[in-house]
CSV table of C-alpha atoms in Angstrom, one decimal:
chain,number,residue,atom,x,y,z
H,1,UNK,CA,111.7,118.5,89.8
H,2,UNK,CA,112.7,115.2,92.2
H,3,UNK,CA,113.6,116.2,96.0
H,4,UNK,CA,114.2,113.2,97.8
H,5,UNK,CA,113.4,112.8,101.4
H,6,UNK,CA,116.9,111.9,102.0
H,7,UNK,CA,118.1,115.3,101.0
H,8,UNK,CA,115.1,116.9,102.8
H,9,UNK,CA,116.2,114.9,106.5
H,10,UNK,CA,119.6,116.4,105.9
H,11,UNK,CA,118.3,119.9,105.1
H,12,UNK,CA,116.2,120.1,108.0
H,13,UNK,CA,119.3,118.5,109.9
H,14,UNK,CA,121.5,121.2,109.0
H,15,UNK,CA,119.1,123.7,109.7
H,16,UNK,CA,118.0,122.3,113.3
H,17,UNK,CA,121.9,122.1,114.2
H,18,UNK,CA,123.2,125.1,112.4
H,19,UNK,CA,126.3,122.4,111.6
H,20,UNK,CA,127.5,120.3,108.6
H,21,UNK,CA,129.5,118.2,111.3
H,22,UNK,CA,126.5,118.1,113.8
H,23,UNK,CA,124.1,117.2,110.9
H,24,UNK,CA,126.2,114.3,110.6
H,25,UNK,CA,126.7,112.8,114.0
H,26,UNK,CA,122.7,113.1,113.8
H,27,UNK,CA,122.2,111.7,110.1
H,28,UNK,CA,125.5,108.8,110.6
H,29,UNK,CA,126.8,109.7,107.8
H,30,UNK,CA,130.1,111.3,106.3
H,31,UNK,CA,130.4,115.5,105.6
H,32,UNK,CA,131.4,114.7,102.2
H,33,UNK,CA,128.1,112.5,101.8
H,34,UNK,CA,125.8,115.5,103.2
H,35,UNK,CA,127.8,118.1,101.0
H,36,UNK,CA,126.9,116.4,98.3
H,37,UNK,CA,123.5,115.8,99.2
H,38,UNK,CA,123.1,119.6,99.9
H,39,UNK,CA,124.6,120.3,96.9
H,40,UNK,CA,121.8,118.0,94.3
H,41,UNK,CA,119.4,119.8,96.3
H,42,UNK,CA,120.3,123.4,95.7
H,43,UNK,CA,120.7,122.6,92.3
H,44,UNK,CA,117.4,121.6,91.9
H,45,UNK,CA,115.3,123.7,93.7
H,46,UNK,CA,117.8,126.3,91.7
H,47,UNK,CA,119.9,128.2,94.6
H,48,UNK,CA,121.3,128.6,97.8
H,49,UNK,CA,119.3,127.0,101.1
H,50,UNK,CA,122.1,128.0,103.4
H,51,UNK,CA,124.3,131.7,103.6
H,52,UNK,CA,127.9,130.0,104.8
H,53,UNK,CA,130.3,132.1,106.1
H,54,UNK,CA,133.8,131.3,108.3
H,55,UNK,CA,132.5,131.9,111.6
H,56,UNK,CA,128.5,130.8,110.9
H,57,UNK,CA,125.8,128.8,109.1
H,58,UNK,CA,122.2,130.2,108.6
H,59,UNK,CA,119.7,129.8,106.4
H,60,UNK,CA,119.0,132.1,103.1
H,61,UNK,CA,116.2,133.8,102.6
H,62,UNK,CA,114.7,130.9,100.3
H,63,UNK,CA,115.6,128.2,102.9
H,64,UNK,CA,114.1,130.3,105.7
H,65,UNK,CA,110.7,129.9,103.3
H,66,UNK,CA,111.0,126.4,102.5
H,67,UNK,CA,111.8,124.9,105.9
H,68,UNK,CA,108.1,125.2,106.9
H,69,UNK,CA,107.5,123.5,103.7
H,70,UNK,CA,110.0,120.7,104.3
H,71,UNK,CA,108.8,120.1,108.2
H,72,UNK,CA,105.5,119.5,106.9
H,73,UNK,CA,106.3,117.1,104.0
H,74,UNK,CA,108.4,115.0,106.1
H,75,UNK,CA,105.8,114.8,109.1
H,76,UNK,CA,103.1,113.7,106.5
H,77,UNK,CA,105.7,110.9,105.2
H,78,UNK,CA,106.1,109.8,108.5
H,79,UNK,CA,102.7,109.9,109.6
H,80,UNK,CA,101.6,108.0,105.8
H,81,UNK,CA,104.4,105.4,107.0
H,82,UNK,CA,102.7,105.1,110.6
H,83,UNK,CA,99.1,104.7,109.5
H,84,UNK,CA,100.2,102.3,106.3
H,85,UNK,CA,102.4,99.9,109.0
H,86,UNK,CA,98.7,100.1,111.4
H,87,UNK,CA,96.6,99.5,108.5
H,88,UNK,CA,99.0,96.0,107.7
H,89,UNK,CA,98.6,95.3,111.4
H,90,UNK,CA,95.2,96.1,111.7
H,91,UNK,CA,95.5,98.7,114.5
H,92,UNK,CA,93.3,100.8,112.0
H,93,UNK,CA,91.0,100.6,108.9
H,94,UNK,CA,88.0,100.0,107.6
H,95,UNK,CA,86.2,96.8,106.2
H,96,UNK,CA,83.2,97.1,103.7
H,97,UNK,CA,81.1,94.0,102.1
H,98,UNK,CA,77.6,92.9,101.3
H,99,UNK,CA,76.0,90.3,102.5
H,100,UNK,CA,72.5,88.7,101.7
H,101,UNK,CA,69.7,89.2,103.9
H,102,UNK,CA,69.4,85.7,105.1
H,103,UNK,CA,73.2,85.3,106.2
H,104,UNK,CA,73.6,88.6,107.3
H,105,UNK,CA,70.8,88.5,110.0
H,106,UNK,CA,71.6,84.9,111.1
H,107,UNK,CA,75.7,83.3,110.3
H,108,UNK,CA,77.3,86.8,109.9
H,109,UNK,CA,77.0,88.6,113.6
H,110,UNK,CA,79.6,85.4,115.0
H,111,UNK,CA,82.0,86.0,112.3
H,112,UNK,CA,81.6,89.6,113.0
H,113,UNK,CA,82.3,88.3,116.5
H,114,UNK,CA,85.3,86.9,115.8
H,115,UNK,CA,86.9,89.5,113.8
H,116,UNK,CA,86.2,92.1,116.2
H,117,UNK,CA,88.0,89.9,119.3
H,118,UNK,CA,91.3,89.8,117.1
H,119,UNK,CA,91.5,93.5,115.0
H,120,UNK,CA,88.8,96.0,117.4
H,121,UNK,CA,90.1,99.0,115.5
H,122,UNK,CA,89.0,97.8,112.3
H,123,UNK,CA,85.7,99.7,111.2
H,124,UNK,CA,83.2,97.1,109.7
H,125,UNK,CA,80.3,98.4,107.3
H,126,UNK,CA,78.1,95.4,106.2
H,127,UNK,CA,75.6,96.6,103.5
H,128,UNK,CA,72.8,93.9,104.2
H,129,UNK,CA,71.1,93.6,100.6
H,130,UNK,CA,69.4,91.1,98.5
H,131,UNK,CA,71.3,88.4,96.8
H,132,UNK,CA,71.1,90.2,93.2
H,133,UNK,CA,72.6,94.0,94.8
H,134,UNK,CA,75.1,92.2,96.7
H,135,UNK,CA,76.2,90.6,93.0
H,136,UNK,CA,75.7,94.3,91.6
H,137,UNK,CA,78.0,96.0,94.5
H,138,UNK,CA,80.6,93.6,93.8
H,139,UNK,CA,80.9,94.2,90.0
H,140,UNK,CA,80.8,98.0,90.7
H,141,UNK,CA,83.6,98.1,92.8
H,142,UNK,CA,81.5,99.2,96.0
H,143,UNK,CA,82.3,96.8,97.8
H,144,UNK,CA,85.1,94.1,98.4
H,145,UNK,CA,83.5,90.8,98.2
H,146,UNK,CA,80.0,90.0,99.2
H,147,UNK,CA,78.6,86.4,100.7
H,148,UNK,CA,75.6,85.5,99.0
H,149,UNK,CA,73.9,82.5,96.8
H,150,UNK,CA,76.6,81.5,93.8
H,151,UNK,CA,75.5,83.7,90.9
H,152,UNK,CA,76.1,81.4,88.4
H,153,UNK,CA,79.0,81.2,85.6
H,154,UNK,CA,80.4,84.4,85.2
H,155,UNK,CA,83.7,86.0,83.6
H,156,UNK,CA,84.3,89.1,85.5
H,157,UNK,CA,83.6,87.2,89.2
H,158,UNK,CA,85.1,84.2,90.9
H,159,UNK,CA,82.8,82.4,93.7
H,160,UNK,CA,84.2,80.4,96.4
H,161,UNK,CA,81.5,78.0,97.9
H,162,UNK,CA,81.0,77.8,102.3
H,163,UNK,CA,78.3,75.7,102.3
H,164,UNK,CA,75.4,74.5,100.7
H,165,UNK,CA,71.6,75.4,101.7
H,166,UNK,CA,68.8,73.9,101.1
H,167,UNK,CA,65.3,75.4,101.0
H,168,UNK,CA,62.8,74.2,103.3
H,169,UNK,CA,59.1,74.5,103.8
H,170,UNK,CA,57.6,76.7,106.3
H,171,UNK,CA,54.2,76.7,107.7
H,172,UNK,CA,51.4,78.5,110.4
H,173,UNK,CA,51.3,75.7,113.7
H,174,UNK,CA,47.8,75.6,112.8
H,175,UNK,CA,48.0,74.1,109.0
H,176,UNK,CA,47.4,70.4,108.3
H,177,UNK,CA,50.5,70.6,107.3
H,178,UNK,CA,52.5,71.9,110.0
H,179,UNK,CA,53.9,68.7,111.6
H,180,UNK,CA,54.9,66.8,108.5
H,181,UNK,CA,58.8,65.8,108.8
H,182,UNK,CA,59.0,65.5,105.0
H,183,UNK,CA,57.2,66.8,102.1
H,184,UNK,CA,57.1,66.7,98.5
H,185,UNK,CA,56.4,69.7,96.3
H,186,UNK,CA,53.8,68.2,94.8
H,187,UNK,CA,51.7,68.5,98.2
H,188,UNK,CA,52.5,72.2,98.8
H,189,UNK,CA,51.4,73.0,95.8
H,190,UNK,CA,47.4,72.2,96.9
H,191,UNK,CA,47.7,75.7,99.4
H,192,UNK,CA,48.0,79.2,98.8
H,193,UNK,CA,51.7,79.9,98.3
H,194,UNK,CA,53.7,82.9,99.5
H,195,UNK,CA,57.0,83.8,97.0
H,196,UNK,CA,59.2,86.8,96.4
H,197,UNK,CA,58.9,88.4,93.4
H,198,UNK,CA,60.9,88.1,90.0
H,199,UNK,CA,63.1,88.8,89.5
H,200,UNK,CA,64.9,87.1,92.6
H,201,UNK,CA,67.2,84.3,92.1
H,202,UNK,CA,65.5,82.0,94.5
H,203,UNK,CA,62.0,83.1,92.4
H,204,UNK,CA,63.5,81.9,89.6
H,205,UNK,CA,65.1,79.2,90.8
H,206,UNK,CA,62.3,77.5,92.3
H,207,UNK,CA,60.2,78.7,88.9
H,208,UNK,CA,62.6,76.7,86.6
H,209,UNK,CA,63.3,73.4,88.3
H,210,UNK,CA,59.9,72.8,89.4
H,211,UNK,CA,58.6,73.9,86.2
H,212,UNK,CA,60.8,70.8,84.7
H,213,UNK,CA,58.7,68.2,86.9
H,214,UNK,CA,55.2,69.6,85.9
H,215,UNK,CA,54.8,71.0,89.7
H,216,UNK,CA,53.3,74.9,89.5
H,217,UNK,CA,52.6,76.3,92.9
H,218,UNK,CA,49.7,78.3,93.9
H,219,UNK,CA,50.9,81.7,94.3
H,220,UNK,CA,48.8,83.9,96.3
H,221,UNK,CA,51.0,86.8,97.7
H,222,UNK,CA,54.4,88.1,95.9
H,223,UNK,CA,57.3,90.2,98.6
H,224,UNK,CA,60.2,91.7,97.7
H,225,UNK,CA,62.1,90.4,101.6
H,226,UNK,CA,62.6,86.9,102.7
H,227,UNK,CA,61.5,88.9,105.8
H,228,UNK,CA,58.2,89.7,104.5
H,229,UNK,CA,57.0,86.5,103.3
H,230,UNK,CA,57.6,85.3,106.5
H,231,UNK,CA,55.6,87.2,108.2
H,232,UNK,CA,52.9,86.9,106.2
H,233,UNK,CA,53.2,83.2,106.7
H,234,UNK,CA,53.0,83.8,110.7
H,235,UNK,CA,49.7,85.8,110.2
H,236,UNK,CA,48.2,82.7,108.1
H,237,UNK,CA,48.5,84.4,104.5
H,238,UNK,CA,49.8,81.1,103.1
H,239,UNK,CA,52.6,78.6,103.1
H,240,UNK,CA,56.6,79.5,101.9
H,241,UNK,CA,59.5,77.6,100.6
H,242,UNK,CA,62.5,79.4,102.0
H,243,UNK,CA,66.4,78.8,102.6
H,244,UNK,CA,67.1,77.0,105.9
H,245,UNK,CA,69.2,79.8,107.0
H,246,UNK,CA,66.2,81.7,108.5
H,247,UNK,CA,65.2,79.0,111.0
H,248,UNK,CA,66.1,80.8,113.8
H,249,UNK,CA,63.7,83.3,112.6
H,250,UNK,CA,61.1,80.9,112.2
H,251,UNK,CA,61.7,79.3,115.6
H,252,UNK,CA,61.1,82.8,117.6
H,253,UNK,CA,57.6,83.6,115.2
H,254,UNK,CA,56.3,79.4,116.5
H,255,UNK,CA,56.6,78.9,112.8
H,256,UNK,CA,57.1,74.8,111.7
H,257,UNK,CA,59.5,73.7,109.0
H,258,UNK,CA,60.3,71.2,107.5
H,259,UNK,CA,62.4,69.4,104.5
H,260,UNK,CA,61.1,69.4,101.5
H,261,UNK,CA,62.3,65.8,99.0
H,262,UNK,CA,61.2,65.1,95.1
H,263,UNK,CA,63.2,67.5,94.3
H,264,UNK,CA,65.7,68.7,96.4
H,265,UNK,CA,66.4,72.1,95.5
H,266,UNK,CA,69.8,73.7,97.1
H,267,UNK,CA,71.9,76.9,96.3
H,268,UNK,CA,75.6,77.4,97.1
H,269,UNK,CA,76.3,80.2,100.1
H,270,UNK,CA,79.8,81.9,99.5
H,271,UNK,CA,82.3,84.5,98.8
H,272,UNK,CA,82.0,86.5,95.5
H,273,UNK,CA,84.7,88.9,94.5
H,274,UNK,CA,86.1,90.4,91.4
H,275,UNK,CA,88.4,88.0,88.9
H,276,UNK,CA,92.0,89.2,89.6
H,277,UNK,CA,91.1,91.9,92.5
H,278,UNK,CA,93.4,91.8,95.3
H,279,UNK,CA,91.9,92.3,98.8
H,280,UNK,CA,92.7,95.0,101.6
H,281,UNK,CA,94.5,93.3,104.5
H,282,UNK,CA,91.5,93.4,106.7
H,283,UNK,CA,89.6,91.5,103.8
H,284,UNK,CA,91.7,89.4,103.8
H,285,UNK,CA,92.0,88.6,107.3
H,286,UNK,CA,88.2,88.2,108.0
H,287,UNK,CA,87.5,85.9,105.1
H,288,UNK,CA,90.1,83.7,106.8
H,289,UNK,CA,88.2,83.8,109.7
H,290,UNK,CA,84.5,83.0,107.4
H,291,UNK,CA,86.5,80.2,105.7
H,292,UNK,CA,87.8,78.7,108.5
H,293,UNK,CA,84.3,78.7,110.4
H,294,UNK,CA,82.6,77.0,107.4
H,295,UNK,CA,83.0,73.8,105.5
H,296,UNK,CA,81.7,73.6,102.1
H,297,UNK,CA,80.1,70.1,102.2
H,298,UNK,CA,78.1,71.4,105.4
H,299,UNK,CA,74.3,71.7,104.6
H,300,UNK,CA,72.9,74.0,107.2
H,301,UNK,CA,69.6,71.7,107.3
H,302,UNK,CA,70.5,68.7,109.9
């Protein structure tokens, strides 16, 4: 059974009027037009709406029962139509990503920032997780997109690079280390070394390519946050190797940093959706604001 919402404006027309000719100074359209528009409907719904007489025009018994019906489903139209036209403008909506640990507590809050000045009624919910959930929220539909270290080839994602980050070496003020400009691996590997655990991608990273030059580090305590393993190295546990974009961390704990050369090890920072999905409007607007605050041949390390 297919009621249009053209037939139902010009039922509840006719009933708010009591007037084929009122109903349609109101609708702008022609009696012949709304005849037969009353008409298709009675003949679907399968009788009479209106008891027409010479002198008057009320409702039947059935119409009297399905005007409530009709008020209701043309209010929730118009209200879909209202909150679908806000949601395009951004006068409402919600907003949900991941984001790794290391962007999400130190790049992310501007963009955040940013988007908030230009669409305020847009709720934001950030789900700040390691790199390899944030990978896992995006395949599973969770989430929209999430900004994390590239995950490598893949044929159900597509990665879009911001930047490039390089990992730097991080040590207590007190090491005989601590004021070295650059380093090579070879030289952290003579202290007691402070890693995440497998199977993180930077572990693994870091495991690999040093593994091909013959370097193996000295691992003394394994964590499962970037957050963690920095605090252990502010209480003197050890030294770390960790991506650049937690020096503002290390600058409030007094912790020193430094480059780290022969080799350079870097990941790629960006955008990682689903192949072929197509992004909400307010996805869409704030990862125009992220790519237009980032460059991706910017390394975060000056």
């Amino acid at each position: 059974m297919n009621i249009t919402l053209k037939q139902i404006r010009a039922f509840l027309a006719i009933a708010q009027v009591k007037s084929f000719a009122e109903a349609c100074e109101l609708l702008h359209i022609s009696q012949p037009a709304l005849s037969v528009t009353i008409k298709n409907l009675e003949a679907t719904v399968g009788g009479q709406l209106f008891a027409r007489s010479t002198r008057a025009l009320a409702l039947s018994p059935e119409g009297e029962l399905f005007l409530p019906v009709a008020k209701r489903l043309l209010t929730d139209f118009d209200n879909a139509l209202v909150e679908l036209h806000e949601s395009f403008a951004l006068k409402r909506g919600n907003l949900s990503f991941a984001a790794m640990p290391s962007f999400a507590s130190t790049l992310l809050p501007k963009q955040l920032v940013d988007f908030n000045n230009q669409y305020p009624a847009v709720k934001v919910k950030v789900h700040d997780v390691i790199a390899e959930d944030a990978v896992a929220m995006v395949r599973s539909g969770k989430v929209e997109f999430a900004i994390s270290f590239d995950p490598g080839n893949s044929d159900d994602l597509n990665f879009e690079t911001l930047f490039t980050d390089k990992f730097i070496a991080v040590f207590p003020q007190s090491h005989p280390l601590a004021n070295t400009k650059n380093i090579q691996w070879q030289q952290l590997s003579q202290y007691p070394f402070i890693t995440l655990q497998r199977p993180s991608s930077i572990r693994l990273l870091l495991d690999e390519t040093l593994a091909k030059e013959g370097i193996f580090l000295d691992i003394a305590f394994e964590a499962n946050q970037l957050a963690t393993v920095v605090q252990m190295v502010a209480n003197d546990l050890g030294i770390s190797v960790i991506p650049s974009l937690y020096q503002q961390q290390l600058s409030a704990l007094k912790l020193n940093y430094c480059q780290i050369n022969e080799p350079v090890i870097s990941r790629r920072v960006g955008i990682i959706s689903k192949r072929r999905h197509v992004f909400s409007h307010a996805a869409t607007e704030f990862l125009r604001i992220i790519q237009r605050n980032f460059s991706q041949d910017i390394s975060s390390v000056k």
